[in-house]
mmCIF file of C-alpha atoms in Angstrom:
data_model
loop_
_atom_site.group_PDB
_atom_site.id
_atom_site.type_symbol
_atom_site.label_atom_id
_atom_site.label_comp_id
_atom_site.label_asym_id
_atom_site.label_seq_id
_atom_site.Cartn_x
_atom_site.Cartn_y
_atom_site.Cartn_z
ATOM 1 C CA GLN L 1 -0.014 -0.027 -0.038
ATOM 2 C CA LEU L 2 2.761 1.964 0.321
ATOM 3 C CA ALA L 3 4.051 1.252 -2.748
ATOM 4 C CA ALA L 4 0.809 2.106 -4.155
ATOM 5 C CA GLY L 5 1.461 5.778 -3.005
ATOM 6 C CA GLY L 6 4.425 6.090 -3.270
ATOM 7 C CA ARG L 7 3.188 6.189 -7.278
ATOM 8 C CA GLN L 8 0.093 8.212 -6.578
ATOM 9 C CA THR L 9 2.521 10.294 -4.867
ATOM 10 C CA SER L 10 4.888 10.214 -8.063
ATOM 11 C CA ALA L 11 2.580 10.726 -10.263
ATOM 12 C CA ALA L 12 0.654 13.231 -8.694
ATOM 13 C CA ALA L 13 4.270 15.149 -8.380
ATOM 14 C CA LYS L 14 5.043 14.144 -12.454
ATOM 15 C CA ALA L 15 0.828 15.717 -13.116
ATOM 16 C CA ALA L 16 1.875 18.677 -10.535
ATOM 17 C CA ALA L 17 5.096 19.595 -12.051
ATOM 18 C CA GLN L 18 3.659 18.960 -15.705
ATOM 19 C CA ARG L 19 0.626 21.442 -14.332
ATOM 20 C CA ALA L 20 4.036 24.139 -13.606
ATOM 21 C CA ARG L 21 5.775 23.582 -17.284
ATOM 22 C CA GLU L 22 2.700 23.894 -18.936
ATOM 23 C CA ALA L 23 1.974 27.143 -16.707
ATOM 24 C CA ALA L 24 5.616 29.107 -16.764
ATOM 25 C CA GLU L 25 5.525 28.358 -20.583
ATOM 26 C CA ALA L 26 1.517 29.708 -21.189
ATOM 27 C CA GLN L 27 2.957 33.374 -18.927
ATOM 28 C CA ARG L 28 6.551 32.818 -21.302
ATOM 29 C CA ARG L 29 3.945 32.807 -24.853
ATOM 30 C CA GLU L 30 1.939 35.753 -22.589
ATOM 31 C CA ARG L 31 5.208 37.520 -22.299
ATOM 32 C CA GLU L 32 6.081 37.102 -25.808
ATOM 33 C CA ILE L 33 2.798 38.225 -26.784
ATOM 34 C CA ALA L 34 2.547 41.118 -24.922
ATOM 35 C CA GLU L 35 6.142 42.201 -25.144
ATOM 36 C CA ALA L 36 5.692 41.662 -28.855
ATOM 37 C CA ALA L 37 2.316 43.990 -28.879
ATOM 38 C CA ALA L 38 4.131 46.804 -26.862
ATOM 39 C CA LYS L 39 6.444 46.475 -29.871
ATOM 40 C CA GLU L 40 4.006 46.742 -32.633
ATOM 41 C CA ARG L 41 2.045 49.537 -30.576
ATOM 42 C CA GLU L 42 5.840 51.523 -30.297
ATOM 43 C CA ARG L 43 6.459 51.096 -34.444
ATOM 44 C CA LEU L 44 2.717 52.201 -34.986
ATOM 45 C CA ALA L 45 3.059 55.165 -32.748
ATOM 46 C CA GLU L 46 6.778 56.599 -34.723
ATOM 47 C CA GLU L 47 5.275 55.846 -37.620
ATOM 48 C CA GLU L 48 2.025 58.282 -36.508
ATOM 49 C CA ALA L 49 4.477 60.452 -35.504
ATOM 50 C CA ALA L 50 6.374 60.555 -38.176
ATOM 51 C CA ARG L 51 2.989 61.417 -40.654
ATOM 52 C CA GLU L 52 1.954 63.610 -38.214
ATOM 53 C CA GLN L 53 5.526 65.579 -38.545
ATOM 54 C CA GLN L 54 5.289 65.517 -42.537
ATOM 55 C CA VAL L 55 2.135 67.102 -41.913
ATOM 56 C CA GLN L 56 2.580 69.764 -40.269
ATOM 57 C CA GLU L 57 6.275 70.240 -42.596
ATOM 58 C CA LYS L 58 4.024 70.235 -45.668
ATOM 59 C CA ALA L 59 1.175 72.772 -43.411
ATOM 60 C CA LYS L 60 4.569 74.981 -42.430
ATOM 61 C CA GLU L 61 5.736 74.723 -46.039
ATOM 62 C CA GLU L 62 2.464 76.236 -47.096
ATOM 63 C CA ALA L 63 1.557 78.547 -45.299
ATOM 64 C CA ALA L 64 5.155 80.029 -46.088
ATOM 65 C CA ARG L 65 4.526 79.280 -49.943
ATOM 66 C CA LYS L 66 1.160 81.404 -49.459
ATOM 67 C CA GLU L 67 2.585 83.957 -47.605
ATOM 68 C CA ALA L 68 5.280 84.808 -49.965
ATOM 69 C CA GLU L 69 2.642 84.874 -52.534
ATOM 70 C CA ALA L 70 0.789 87.576 -50.519
ATOM 71 C CA LYS L 71 3.875 89.453 -50.540
ATOM 72 C CA GLU L 72 4.890 89.207 -53.982
ATOM 73 C CA ARG L 73 0.962 89.936 -54.513
ATOM 74 C CA GLU L 74 1.662 93.307 -52.056
ATOM 75 C CA GLU L 75 4.448 94.060 -53.818
ATOM 76 C CA GLU L 76 2.442 93.722 -57.045
ATOM 77 C CA GLN L 77 -0.055 95.972 -55.677
ATOM 78 C CA ARG L 78 2.291 98.655 -54.515
ATOM 79 C CA LYS L 79 3.937 99.018 -57.951
ATOM 80 C CA GLN L 80 1.072 99.229 -59.704
ATOM 81 C CA GLU L 81 -0.409 102.224 -57.287
ATOM 82 C CA MET L 82 3.131 103.875 -57.756
ATOM 83 C CA MET L 83 3.141 103.764 -61.454
ATOM 84 C CA ARG L 84 -0.796 105.134 -61.403
ATOM 85 C CA LEU L 85 0.247 107.771 -59.122
ATOM 86 C CA GLU L 86 3.104 108.679 -61.066
ATOM 87 C CA ALA L 87 0.714 109.090 -64.117
ATOM 88 C CA GLU L 88 -1.938 110.862 -62.233
ATOM 89 C CA LYS L 89 1.248 113.889 -61.454
ATOM 90 C CA ALA L 90 2.120 113.429 -65.229
ATOM 91 C CA GLU L 91 -0.540 114.065 -66.401
ATOM 92 C CA ALA L 92 -1.281 116.694 -63.660
ATOM 93 C CA ARG L 93 1.863 118.105 -64.470
ATOM 94 C CA LYS L 94 1.241 117.805 -68.809
ATOM 95 C CA ARG L 95 -2.561 119.704 -67.615
ATOM 96 C CA GLN L 96 -0.559 122.352 -65.814
ATOM 97 C CA GLU L 97 1.715 123.061 -68.291
ATOM 98 C CA GLU L 98 -1.028 123.155 -70.724
ATOM 99 C CA GLU L 99 -2.543 126.043 -68.859
ATOM 100 C CA GLU L 100 0.596 127.835 -68.242
ATOM 101 C CA VAL L 101 0.773 127.832 -72.503
ATOM 102 C CA LYS L 102 -3.115 128.914 -73.055
ATOM 103 C CA GLU L 103 -2.492 131.451 -69.945
ATOM 104 C CA ARG L 104 0.597 132.970 -71.861
ATOM 105 C CA LEU L 105 -0.415 132.539 -75.167
ATOM 106 C CA LYS L 106 -3.909 134.899 -73.892
ATOM 107 C CA GLN L 107 -1.510 137.665 -72.271
ATOM 108 C CA GLU L 108 0.546 137.796 -75.473
ATOM 109 C CA ALA L 109 -2.178 138.345 -77.337
ATOM 110 C CA ALA L 110 -3.992 140.663 -74.742
ATOM 111 C CA ALA L 111 -0.472 142.346 -75.309
ATOM 112 C CA LYS L 112 -0.701 142.594 -78.400
ATOM 113 C CA GLU L 113 -3.911 143.731 -78.976
ATOM 114 C CA GLU L 114 -3.095 146.423 -76.792
ATOM 115 C CA GLN L 115 0.237 147.815 -78.998
ATOM 116 C CA GLU L 116 -2.189 147.788 -81.587
ATOM 117 C CA MET L 117 -4.412 149.463 -79.931
ATOM 118 C CA LYS L 118 -1.899 152.124 -78.784
ATOM 119 C CA ARG L 119 -0.772 152.454 -82.254
ATOM 120 C CA LEU L 120 -3.741 153.070 -84.115
ATOM 121 C CA GLU L 121 -4.210 155.814 -81.381
ATOM 122 C CA ALA L 122 -0.835 157.161 -82.241
ATOM 123 C CA GLU L 123 -1.602 157.494 -85.923
ATOM 124 C CA ARG L 124 -5.081 159.185 -85.063
ATOM 125 C CA ALA L 125 -3.325 161.425 -83.146
ATOM 126 C CA GLU L 126 -0.435 162.233 -85.323
ATOM 127 C CA ALA L 127 -3.257 162.182 -88.019
ATOM 128 C CA LYS L 128 -4.820 164.809 -86.518
ATOM 129 C CA ARG L 129 -1.773 167.218 -85.411
ATOM 130 C CA GLN L 130 -1.174 166.655 -89.171
ATOM 131 C CA GLU L 131 -4.076 168.312 -90.017
ATOM 132 C CA GLU L 132 -4.763 170.845 -87.407
ATOM 133 C CA GLU L 133 -0.569 171.868 -88.638
ATOM 134 C CA GLU L 134 -2.412 172.186 -92.232
ATOM 135 C CA GLU L 135 -5.833 174.405 -90.997
#
């Protein structure tokens, strides 16, 4: 009976040892799976971070491009405005010069007319004086 009990104990001990080995193997597999899952999550997080960085860089580049385009447009508008103002100034100068020429011509005509009136008046006076002398 002792021998039978010993065999049972030995068999129970073997079974317990087998269960312990299986449990340890299962824990090892679970640990490996957990480690692999953690590595995969880390890899995915790194990929996501890299994608996010690319998106941010593209957004920065786009913003810089748009800013440069806006500055270019502003500069072009400023140049156009300067050209328009220069053209207005030139037109105003031209009109001013034309007015000055008209005024000068008017004054010259008035002066000639005045001279002609004085000459005619002088002629009349001379004719009258001669007439009076003849009488």
